[in-house]
Amino acid sequence: MDSPALLLLALISVALITQVRCIKTVRGLYGETVLVPCNEGAASPEDLIFIKWKYEKDDGTAGDLLIKHAHREEATVQATDGYASRVSMANNASLLISRGQLEDQRIFTCMVVSGANLLEYPVNVLVYKKPSLPQIKDKAKQLENGKLTTVGTCVVEDANPAANVSWSKNGLPLVADGKTVLISPSVKVDPATGLSTSTSSLQYTATKADKGAKFTCVSSHPLGHHQESVPETFTIHYPTETLNLQVQAKGPVKEGDNVTLRCLADGNPPPRSYNFYIKGQKVTVTEADTFTLAGVTRHSAGEYKCSLVDDEKMEASENLFVSYLDLSLSPSGKVLRTVGETLDVKMEKNASGDAKVTWTKDNSKLAKAPTFGQLTYADAGFYVCEVSVAGIKHSQSFHLAVEGTPVIKSLTKQRSDDGKHKVLTCEAEGAPQPSVLWSVNGTHEETNYAYGKVTHKITVVPRANLTVTCVVTNKLGEDVKAINVSSLIKDEPQEKAPHSDSEDQAVLIVGIVVGLIVAAAVVGFVYWIYMKKSRQGSWKTGEKEAGTSEESKKLEENNHKAEV
């Protein structure tokens, strides 16, 4: 071989070696069309003869795929294996492989032959597949406090390349430390599809603080997809460290209530049996955490305890406070007294705390407890004493009735505004309610009775001077009072305005004086006749007229008074 030919062969060999060293890599997606560019999509030379695609077989030999001549529009498929139905060429000479598979991960070479050169462009093809969602399988039923337990196995299937799997708790990564956290990853390849399944087993030492914690596994892949499993929460078993005794009741506990004692343990699962200490006596309950005190009294107050059956040193205690109230009132019920008497009211209470005391009389609140000196009719009424303390309210009462003989306090008269009537008013006190009678009939009557005081009014038209009597009566007695009432007919021609009571009183006084003078004159005259007869008798018997001078003086004094 001549020297020029050897030089050309050497140059071609160097060029081919250089191209092999600069192999490009492209990624395709599993199940989709894989595009393999020729010379990175550069334009073909003007003196192009043909472009041919070939691939490297599993045994390292070359296999033809398809060829496209410059003077033809369509490429010719040369492959005789499975690629025959899956390859085609794009307008820019790129190789198109449909339904990408893992067996397509190999080197494909684009050969460009022109009038002046022969160039090859090898391309390494990788086929990626997105993994399935991660799932936690073979999950633990519960985790034990302080014990290394397998939480579960995270499985991520059908990926290429294989997915990386990690674990997290409450969103924070879990890192294997060889003691409390152990993570065992593995990868298996499906011989039929070539796809990889990644698994990761997590062993974890739980604590009480992990109660309610959420465990997840996360897969990462070169395609950039990070996927999380459904969070899993596990029951954490841990022993009881403390007890708490609760007193359960509706509101403050008072005598007669039912009280439930409940012993609470912070372990999980909680104990199924407890000891309750009731006034020093141990009572064991099973399959329950409560004990009920029925109908508690003030003597039920005090300290109560509960403990674990298998560890009585672990206990809890609570004090029970029971509210109580005793109330006595003297007098009580119906109380009858006479006006002017005294009445002592005594209220005694015994309460578990500061008690609130209120008094009412006839449903009206009193500022303080009632005290009575000499009873009056106004003291009569219905008295209620109410005492309350911590959810308890007691009340007692007495009904005080004050009785007395009627007493007329005033008897008055007043001429009406039109001057045609006179209104007589009789005011009296007494209980039970007195009845009021008048010695004359009235045209109108009005009665009012309250707190032992009765007021009775009548309207009269006197046609002559009258003495009118008011009589008040009840079962205890009566009282009478009279008043003089002048005639309206006599006063009518002279009266231009209503007369007052003072005018009637003046007329009454004049009448009384005149009557006394006439009475004195009559008495004096009768006495004079008597003395005269007595003298005549003494003369006849010859008796001395002893005392005649004194009697004469008395007679003269009486006559003098009558004249006045």
Coordinates of C-alpha atoms in Angstrom, one line a residue:
M1 CA 0.0 0.0 0.0
D2 CA 1.4 3.4 -1.0
S3 CA 2.1 6.1 1.6
P4 CA -0.9 8.4 0.7
A5 CA -3.3 5.6 1.2
L6 CA -1.9 4.7 4.6
L7 CA -2.0 8.3 5.7
L8 CA -5.7 8.6 4.8
L9 CA -6.5 5.4 6.6
A10 CA -4.7 6.7 9.7
L11 CA -6.6 9.9 9.7
I12 CA -10.0 8.1 9.4
S13 CA -9.0 5.8 12.3
V14 CA -8.1 8.8 14.5
A15 CA -11.3 10.5 13.7
L16 CA -13.4 7.4 14.5
I17 CA -11.5 7.0 17.8
T18 CA -12.1 10.6 18.7
Q19 CA -15.8 10.3 18.0
V20 CA -16.2 7.2 20.2
R21 CA -14.6 9.0 23.1
C22 CA -17.2 11.8 22.7
I23 CA -20.3 9.7 22.9
K24 CA -23.4 11.7 23.7
T25 CA -26.1 10.4 26.1
V26 CA -29.9 11.0 25.7
R27 CA -32.7 10.0 28.1
G28 CA -36.0 8.5 27.0
L29 CA -39.1 7.6 29.0
Y30 CA -40.3 4.0 29.4
G31 CA -43.2 3.3 27.1
E32 CA -42.9 6.5 25.1
T33 CA -41.1 7.3 21.9
V34 CA -37.3 7.8 22.3
L35 CA -35.7 10.5 20.1
V36 CA -32.0 9.9 19.2
P37 CA -30.5 12.9 17.4
C38 CA -28.0 12.6 14.6
N39 CA -25.0 14.9 15.0
E40 CA -27.1 16.7 17.7
G41 CA -29.6 17.7 14.9
A42 CA -27.0 19.5 12.7
A43 CA -27.9 19.9 8.9
S44 CA -26.7 17.2 6.5
P45 CA -23.8 18.0 4.1
E46 CA -24.7 19.1 0.5
D47 CA -23.0 16.2 -1.1
L48 CA -24.9 13.7 1.1
I49 CA -25.2 10.2 -0.3
F50 CA -27.0 8.4 2.5
I51 CA -27.6 8.3 6.3
K52 CA -27.7 5.0 8.1
W53 CA -28.6 4.1 11.7
K54 CA -27.2 1.0 13.4
Y55 CA -26.9 -0.2 17.0
E56 CA -24.7 -2.3 19.2
K57 CA -26.0 -5.7 19.9
D58 CA -25.7 -7.5 23.2
D59 CA -22.8 -9.5 21.8
G60 CA -21.0 -6.3 20.8
T61 CA -21.5 -6.7 17.1
A62 CA -23.3 -4.0 15.0
G63 CA -26.8 -4.4 13.7
D64 CA -28.5 -2.3 11.0
L65 CA -31.7 -0.5 11.7
L66 CA -32.6 1.7 8.7
I67 CA -31.1 3.7 5.8
K68 CA -32.2 6.8 3.9
H69 CA -30.6 7.8 0.6
A70 CA -30.4 11.4 -0.4
H71 CA -32.5 11.0 -3.5
R72 CA -35.3 9.2 -1.6
E73 CA -38.0 10.6 0.7
E74 CA -38.5 7.5 2.8
A75 CA -36.0 5.6 4.8
T76 CA -35.7 1.8 4.4
V77 CA -35.9 -0.4 7.4
Q78 CA -33.1 -2.9 7.5
A79 CA -33.7 -4.4 10.9
T80 CA -35.0 -7.9 11.1
D81 CA -35.5 -8.2 14.9
G82 CA -37.9 -6.5 17.3
Y83 CA -36.7 -3.0 16.1
A84 CA -38.2 -3.6 12.7
S85 CA -41.6 -2.4 13.9
R86 CA -40.4 0.3 16.3
V87 CA -37.9 2.4 14.4
S88 CA -38.3 5.3 12.0
M89 CA -36.4 8.4 11.0
A90 CA -37.4 12.0 11.5
N91 CA -36.9 14.8 8.8
N92 CA -33.7 15.9 10.6
A93 CA -32.3 12.3 10.4
S94 CA -33.0 11.7 14.1
L95 CA -33.8 8.1 15.1
L96 CA -37.3 7.5 16.6
I97 CA -37.8 4.4 18.7
S98 CA -41.5 3.8 19.7
R99 CA -42.6 2.2 23.0
G100 CA -39.3 2.7 24.7
Q101 CA -38.0 -0.3 26.6
L102 CA -35.2 -1.1 28.9
E103 CA -33.5 -3.2 26.2
D104 CA -33.2 0.1 24.3
Q105 CA -30.5 1.1 26.7
R106 CA -27.5 0.7 24.3
I107 CA -25.4 2.7 21.8
F108 CA -27.0 3.8 18.6
T109 CA -24.8 5.2 15.8
C110 CA -25.7 7.6 13.0
M111 CA -23.5 7.1 9.9
V112 CA -23.4 10.1 7.5
V113 CA -21.8 9.3 4.1
S114 CA -21.1 12.1 1.7
G115 CA -19.1 12.5 -1.5
A116 CA -16.2 13.8 0.6
N117 CA -16.4 12.1 3.9
L118 CA -17.8 9.3 6.1
L119 CA -18.8 10.4 9.7
E120 CA -20.3 8.4 12.5
Y121 CA -22.1 9.9 15.6
P122 CA -22.6 7.3 18.4
V123 CA -25.3 8.1 21.0
N124 CA -25.8 6.3 24.3
V125 CA -29.5 5.9 25.1
L126 CA -30.9 5.6 28.7
V127 CA -34.6 4.7 29.3
Y128 CA -36.0 6.0 32.6
K129 CA -39.3 5.0 34.3
K130 CA -41.1 7.0 37.1
P131 CA -41.6 4.8 40.1
S132 CA -45.0 3.9 41.7
L133 CA -46.2 5.6 44.8
P134 CA -44.4 4.4 47.9
Q135 CA -46.4 2.1 50.2
I136 CA -45.8 1.0 53.8
K137 CA -46.4 -2.7 54.1
D138 CA -46.1 -5.3 56.9
K139 CA -47.0 -2.5 59.4
A140 CA -46.6 -3.1 63.2
K141 CA -49.7 -3.4 65.3
Q142 CA -48.1 -1.2 68.0
L143 CA -44.8 0.0 69.1
E144 CA -43.3 -0.8 72.5
N145 CA -41.7 1.8 74.7
G146 CA -37.9 1.4 74.7
K147 CA -38.0 -1.7 72.5
L148 CA -36.6 -1.8 69.0
T149 CA -39.6 -2.8 66.8
T150 CA -40.1 -3.1 63.0
V151 CA -42.3 -0.3 62.0
G152 CA -42.9 -1.6 58.5
T153 CA -41.4 -2.0 55.0
C154 CA -41.6 0.8 52.4
V155 CA -42.0 -0.6 48.8
V156 CA -41.4 1.5 45.6
E157 CA -42.1 -0.6 42.5
D158 CA -41.4 -0.4 38.7
A159 CA -38.7 2.2 38.5
N160 CA -35.6 2.7 36.3
P161 CA -33.2 3.4 37.6
A162 CA -34.1 2.1 41.1
A163 CA -35.6 4.7 43.4
N164 CA -34.0 5.8 46.6
V165 CA -36.1 5.4 49.7
S166 CA -35.9 7.3 53.0
W167 CA -38.0 7.6 56.2
S168 CA -39.4 10.5 58.1
K169 CA -41.2 11.1 61.4
N170 CA -43.5 14.2 61.7
G171 CA -41.9 15.5 58.5
L172 CA -38.3 15.2 59.8
P173 CA -35.8 12.7 58.3
L174 CA -35.0 9.6 60.3
V175 CA -31.3 8.8 60.2
A176 CA -30.0 5.3 61.1
D177 CA -27.8 5.3 64.1
G178 CA -27.3 1.5 64.5
K179 CA -29.1 1.5 67.9
T180 CA -32.5 3.2 68.1
V181 CA -33.1 3.5 64.3
L182 CA -32.2 0.8 61.9
I183 CA -32.9 1.2 58.1
S184 CA -32.4 -1.8 55.8
P185 CA -32.7 -0.9 52.0
S186 CA -32.7 -3.4 49.1
V187 CA -33.4 -3.4 45.4
K188 CA -34.9 -6.2 43.2
V189 CA -35.0 -6.3 39.4
D190 CA -38.0 -7.9 37.6
P191 CA -36.4 -10.3 35.1
A192 CA -39.3 -9.9 32.8
T193 CA -39.4 -6.1 32.6
G194 CA -36.0 -5.2 33.9
L195 CA -37.7 -2.6 36.2
S196 CA -36.5 -2.2 39.8
T197 CA -38.4 -2.4 43.1
S198 CA -36.8 -0.6 46.0
T199 CA -37.6 -1.7 49.6
S200 CA -36.6 -0.2 52.9
S201 CA -37.4 -1.8 56.3
L202 CA -37.5 0.5 59.3
Q203 CA -36.8 -0.6 62.9
Y204 CA -37.5 2.1 65.5
T205 CA -37.3 2.3 69.3
A206 CA -40.4 4.3 70.4
T207 CA -40.9 6.4 73.5
K208 CA -43.9 7.9 75.2
A209 CA -43.3 11.1 73.3
D210 CA -44.0 9.3 70.0
K211 CA -47.7 9.1 70.8
G212 CA -49.5 10.3 67.8
A213 CA -46.3 10.6 65.6
K214 CA -46.8 10.2 61.9
F215 CA -44.3 8.0 60.0
T216 CA -43.9 8.3 56.2
C217 CA -41.5 7.0 53.6
V218 CA -40.3 9.1 50.7
S219 CA -39.0 8.0 47.3
S220 CA -36.5 10.0 45.2
H221 CA -35.7 9.4 41.5
P222 CA -33.4 10.9 38.8
L223 CA -36.5 12.1 37.0
G224 CA -37.0 14.6 39.9
H225 CA -40.2 13.1 41.3
H226 CA -40.3 13.0 45.1
Q227 CA -43.2 11.0 46.4
E228 CA -44.5 10.3 49.9
S229 CA -46.5 7.4 51.3
V230 CA -49.7 7.8 53.3
P231 CA -48.7 8.9 56.9
E232 CA -49.1 6.1 59.4
T233 CA -49.7 6.5 63.1
F234 CA -49.0 3.7 65.5
T235 CA -50.2 2.9 69.0
I236 CA -47.4 3.3 71.5
H237 CA -47.4 1.0 74.5
Y238 CA -45.7 2.5 77.6
P239 CA -46.0 1.8 81.3
T240 CA -47.9 3.9 83.8
E241 CA -45.7 6.5 85.5
T242 CA -48.3 8.6 87.4
L243 CA -51.8 8.3 88.7
N244 CA -54.5 11.0 89.0
L245 CA -57.6 10.7 91.1
Q246 CA -60.6 12.8 90.0
V247 CA -63.8 13.7 92.0
Q248 CA -66.6 13.8 89.4
A249 CA -69.8 15.5 90.3
K250 CA -72.3 18.0 88.8
G251 CA -71.3 21.2 90.5
P252 CA -70.2 21.6 94.1
V253 CA -70.8 18.4 96.1
K254 CA -73.6 18.7 98.7
E255 CA -75.2 16.2 101.0
G256 CA -77.3 13.7 99.2
D257 CA -75.3 13.8 95.9
N258 CA -73.7 10.8 94.2
V259 CA -70.0 11.2 93.7
T260 CA -67.8 9.2 91.3
L261 CA -64.1 8.7 92.0
R262 CA -62.1 8.1 88.9
C263 CA -58.5 6.8 88.9
L264 CA -56.6 7.8 85.7
A265 CA -53.3 6.3 84.7
D266 CA -51.0 7.8 82.1
G267 CA -49.9 4.3 80.8
N268 CA -51.0 2.8 77.5
P269 CA -52.9 0.6 77.6
P270 CA -54.2 1.8 81.0
P271 CA -54.6 -0.7 83.8
R272 CA -57.7 -2.8 84.0
S273 CA -58.0 -2.9 87.8
Y274 CA -57.5 -0.3 90.6
N275 CA -57.6 -0.2 94.4
F276 CA -59.7 2.5 96.0
Y277 CA -59.3 3.5 99.6
I278 CA -62.6 4.5 101.1
K279 CA -62.1 5.9 104.6
G280 CA -59.1 3.6 105.1
Q281 CA -60.8 0.5 103.6
K282 CA -59.3 -0.9 100.4
V283 CA -61.8 -1.8 97.7
T284 CA -60.5 -3.4 94.4
V285 CA -62.4 -2.8 91.2
T286 CA -61.8 -4.8 88.0
E287 CA -62.5 -3.9 84.4
A288 CA -63.3 -0.3 85.6
D289 CA -61.5 2.8 86.8
T290 CA -64.3 4.3 88.8
F291 CA -66.0 3.9 92.2
T292 CA -69.2 5.7 93.2
L293 CA -70.1 7.1 96.6
A294 CA -73.9 7.1 96.9
G295 CA -75.7 9.8 98.9
V296 CA -72.8 11.4 100.5
T297 CA -73.1 13.2 103.9
R298 CA -71.0 15.7 105.7
H299 CA -69.2 12.8 107.3
S300 CA -68.1 11.6 103.8
A301 CA -65.7 14.5 103.5
G302 CA -62.0 13.8 103.7
E303 CA -59.1 12.2 101.7
Y304 CA -59.6 9.4 99.2
K305 CA -56.9 7.4 97.4
C306 CA -56.4 5.0 94.5
S307 CA -53.5 2.8 93.5
L308 CA -52.4 0.2 91.0
V309 CA -53.2 -3.4 92.0
D310 CA -49.8 -4.7 91.0
D311 CA -47.9 -1.7 92.5
E312 CA -49.7 -0.2 95.5
K313 CA -46.9 2.3 96.1
M314 CA -48.0 4.1 93.0
E315 CA -51.0 6.0 94.3
A316 CA -53.0 9.3 94.0
S317 CA -55.2 11.1 96.5
E318 CA -57.8 13.8 96.4
N319 CA -59.8 15.6 99.1
L320 CA -63.6 15.5 99.0
F321 CA -65.5 18.5 100.3
V322 CA -69.2 18.1 101.1
S323 CA -71.4 21.2 101.5
Y324 CA -74.1 21.1 104.2
L325 CA -76.6 23.5 105.7
D326 CA -78.9 23.2 108.8
L327 CA -81.5 25.9 109.5
S328 CA -83.9 26.5 112.3
L329 CA -86.3 29.4 112.8
S330 CA -88.4 30.3 115.8
P331 CA -91.2 31.0 115.6
S332 CA -92.5 29.3 112.5
G333 CA -95.8 28.6 110.9
K334 CA -98.8 30.7 111.9
V335 CA -98.1 33.1 114.8
L336 CA -100.9 35.1 116.5
R337 CA -100.1 38.0 118.8
T338 CA -102.0 41.0 120.3
V339 CA -101.0 44.5 119.4
G340 CA -98.5 45.9 121.9
E341 CA -97.0 42.5 122.8
T342 CA -93.4 41.6 122.1
L343 CA -92.1 38.8 119.7
D344 CA -88.6 37.4 119.7
V345 CA -87.3 36.0 116.3
K346 CA -84.4 33.5 116.5
M347 CA -82.7 32.0 113.5
E348 CA -79.9 29.5 113.8
K349 CA -77.8 28.0 111.0
N350 CA -75.0 25.5 110.7
A351 CA -73.2 25.6 107.4
S352 CA -70.1 24.2 105.8
G353 CA -69.0 27.7 104.7
D354 CA -70.0 31.3 104.7
A355 CA -73.8 31.3 104.3
K356 CA -75.8 34.1 102.7
V357 CA -78.9 35.1 104.6
T358 CA -81.8 37.0 103.1
W359 CA -85.2 38.0 104.6
T360 CA -88.4 38.9 102.8
K361 CA -91.7 40.2 104.0
D362 CA -94.7 39.6 101.8
N363 CA -92.2 39.0 98.9
S364 CA -90.4 42.2 99.5
K365 CA -86.7 42.1 100.5
L366 CA -85.8 43.3 104.0
A367 CA -82.5 45.1 104.7
K368 CA -81.9 43.0 107.8
A369 CA -83.5 40.4 110.0
P370 CA -86.8 41.5 111.5
T371 CA -86.9 42.7 115.2
F372 CA -90.0 43.5 117.1
G373 CA -90.5 45.6 120.2
Q374 CA -94.2 46.4 120.9
L375 CA -96.1 44.8 118.0
T376 CA -98.1 47.1 115.7
Y377 CA -100.6 46.2 113.1
A378 CA -98.0 47.1 110.4
D379 CA -95.8 44.3 111.7
A380 CA -98.2 41.6 110.4
G381 CA -97.2 39.7 107.3
F382 CA -95.5 36.6 105.8
Y383 CA -91.8 36.4 106.7
V384 CA -89.3 34.2 104.9
C385 CA -85.7 33.5 105.9
E386 CA -83.6 32.0 103.1
V387 CA -80.1 30.7 103.6
S388 CA -77.8 29.5 100.9
V389 CA -74.2 28.1 100.7
A390 CA -72.4 26.3 97.8
G391 CA -75.3 25.0 95.8
I392 CA -77.6 24.5 98.9
K393 CA -80.6 26.7 99.6
H394 CA -82.9 26.3 102.6
S395 CA -85.8 28.5 103.7
Q396 CA -88.2 28.7 106.6
S397 CA -91.0 31.1 107.3
F398 CA -93.7 32.3 109.8
H399 CA -96.9 34.2 109.2
L400 CA -97.4 36.9 111.8
A401 CA -101.0 38.0 112.6
V402 CA -101.4 40.9 115.0
E403 CA -104.9 41.3 116.6
G404 CA -106.4 44.1 118.8
T405 CA -109.6 45.6 120.0
P406 CA -110.8 48.3 117.7
V407 CA -109.9 51.9 118.7
I408 CA -111.3 54.9 116.9
K409 CA -108.4 57.3 116.2
S410 CA -110.4 60.1 114.6
L411 CA -113.9 61.1 113.6
T412 CA -114.1 64.0 111.2
K413 CA -116.6 65.8 109.0
Q414 CA -116.1 67.9 105.9
R415 CA -118.5 69.7 103.6
S416 CA -118.3 68.5 100.0
D417 CA -117.0 70.8 97.2
D418 CA -120.5 71.5 95.9
G419 CA -121.7 72.3 99.4
K420 CA -124.7 69.9 99.1
H421 CA -123.3 67.1 101.2
K422 CA -121.2 66.4 104.2
V423 CA -118.5 63.6 104.3
L424 CA -118.0 61.9 107.6
T425 CA -114.8 59.9 108.1
C426 CA -114.2 57.4 110.8
E427 CA -110.6 56.1 111.2
A428 CA -109.9 53.2 113.5
E429 CA -107.3 50.5 114.2
G430 CA -108.0 46.9 115.0
A431 CA -107.6 43.4 113.8
P432 CA -109.3 41.3 112.6
Q433 CA -110.7 43.9 110.3
P434 CA -113.4 45.8 112.2
S435 CA -116.9 46.4 110.8
V436 CA -118.0 50.0 110.9
L437 CA -121.6 51.1 111.6
W438 CA -123.1 54.6 111.6
S439 CA -126.1 55.9 113.3
V440 CA -127.3 57.5 110.1
N441 CA -127.7 56.3 106.6
G442 CA -125.5 57.7 103.9
T443 CA -125.9 58.2 100.2
H444 CA -122.4 56.8 99.5
E445 CA -120.0 54.6 101.5
E446 CA -116.3 53.9 101.0
T447 CA -114.1 51.5 103.1
N448 CA -110.3 50.9 103.0
Y449 CA -108.4 48.5 105.3
A450 CA -104.7 47.9 105.4
Y451 CA -102.2 47.0 108.1
G452 CA -104.8 47.1 110.9
K453 CA -106.1 50.5 109.9
V454 CA -109.7 50.9 108.6
T455 CA -110.9 54.1 107.1
H456 CA -114.7 54.4 106.5
K457 CA -116.4 57.3 104.8
I458 CA -120.1 58.1 104.3
T459 CA -121.8 61.0 102.5
V460 CA -124.9 62.5 104.3
V461 CA -127.4 65.3 103.7
P462 CA -128.4 66.4 107.2
R463 CA -131.7 68.3 107.3
A464 CA -131.4 69.1 111.0
N465 CA -128.6 69.3 113.6
L466 CA -127.6 65.7 114.3
T467 CA -125.3 63.8 116.7
V468 CA -123.9 61.0 114.5
T469 CA -122.3 57.9 116.1
C470 CA -119.5 55.7 114.6
V471 CA -119.3 52.2 116.0
V472 CA -116.3 49.9 115.1
T473 CA -116.5 46.2 116.1
N474 CA -114.6 43.0 115.8
K475 CA -114.5 39.7 117.8
L476 CA -112.4 41.3 120.5
G477 CA -114.6 44.3 121.3
E478 CA -115.8 47.7 120.0
D479 CA -115.3 51.4 120.3
V480 CA -117.9 54.2 119.9
K481 CA -117.5 57.9 119.1
A482 CA -120.0 60.7 118.3
I483 CA -119.8 63.9 116.3
N484 CA -122.4 66.8 116.0
V485 CA -123.4 67.6 112.4
S486 CA -125.2 70.8 111.7
S487 CA -128.1 71.0 109.2
L488 CA -127.4 72.0 105.7
I489 CA -131.0 73.3 105.2
K490 CA -130.6 75.9 108.0
D491 CA -127.3 77.1 106.8
E492 CA -128.3 77.3 103.1
P493 CA -129.8 80.9 103.0
Q494 CA -126.9 82.3 105.0
E495 CA -124.0 80.3 103.6
K496 CA -122.4 81.6 100.5
A497 CA -119.4 79.3 101.0
P498 CA -118.9 75.9 102.6
H499 CA -118.7 76.0 106.5
S500 CA -115.8 74.6 108.2
D501 CA -115.8 72.3 111.1
S502 CA -114.8 75.2 113.4
E503 CA -118.2 76.9 112.8
D504 CA -120.1 73.7 113.8
Q505 CA -118.0 73.4 116.9
A506 CA -118.8 77.0 118.0
V507 CA -122.5 76.4 117.6
L508 CA -122.1 73.1 119.6
I509 CA -120.2 75.0 122.5
V510 CA -123.0 77.6 122.7
G511 CA -125.7 75.0 122.9
I512 CA -123.8 73.1 125.7
V513 CA -123.4 76.3 127.8
V514 CA -127.1 77.2 127.5
G515 CA -128.1 73.7 128.4
L516 CA -125.9 73.7 131.6
I517 CA -127.5 77.0 132.7
V518 CA -131.0 75.7 132.3
A519 CA -130.1 72.5 134.1
A520 CA -128.6 74.4 137.0
A521 CA -131.7 76.6 137.4
V522 CA -134.0 73.5 137.4
V523 CA -131.9 71.8 140.1
G524 CA -131.9 75.0 142.3
F525 CA -135.6 75.4 142.0
V526 CA -136.3 71.7 143.0
Y527 CA -133.9 72.0 145.9
W528 CA -135.7 75.3 147.1
I529 CA -139.1 73.5 147.1
Y530 CA -137.7 70.6 149.1
M531 CA -136.2 72.9 151.8
K532 CA -139.4 74.8 152.1
K533 CA -141.3 71.7 152.8
S534 CA -138.7 70.5 155.3
R535 CA -139.1 73.8 157.3
Q536 CA -142.8 73.5 157.5
G537 CA -142.5 70.0 159.0
S538 CA -140.0 71.1 161.6
W539 CA -142.2 73.8 162.8
K540 CA -145.0 71.5 163.4
T541 CA -142.8 69.1 165.4
G542 CA -140.9 71.8 167.2
E543 CA -137.5 70.6 165.8
K544 CA -134.8 73.1 165.5
E545 CA -133.8 74.2 162.1
A546 CA -130.3 72.8 162.3
G547 CA -128.2 73.2 159.2
T548 CA -130.8 75.6 157.6
S549 CA -128.2 78.3 157.1
E550 CA -125.8 75.9 155.3
E551 CA -128.5 74.6 153.0
S552 CA -129.6 78.1 152.3
K553 CA -126.0 79.0 151.3
K554 CA -125.8 76.0 148.9
L555 CA -129.1 76.9 147.4
E556 CA -128.0 80.4 146.8
E557 CA -124.7 79.2 145.2
N558 CA -126.7 76.9 142.9
N559 CA -129.1 79.7 141.9
H560 CA -126.1 81.9 141.3
K561 CA -124.5 79.3 139.0
A562 CA -127.7 78.9 137.1
E563 CA -128.1 82.6 136.5
V564 CA -124.6 82.7 135.1

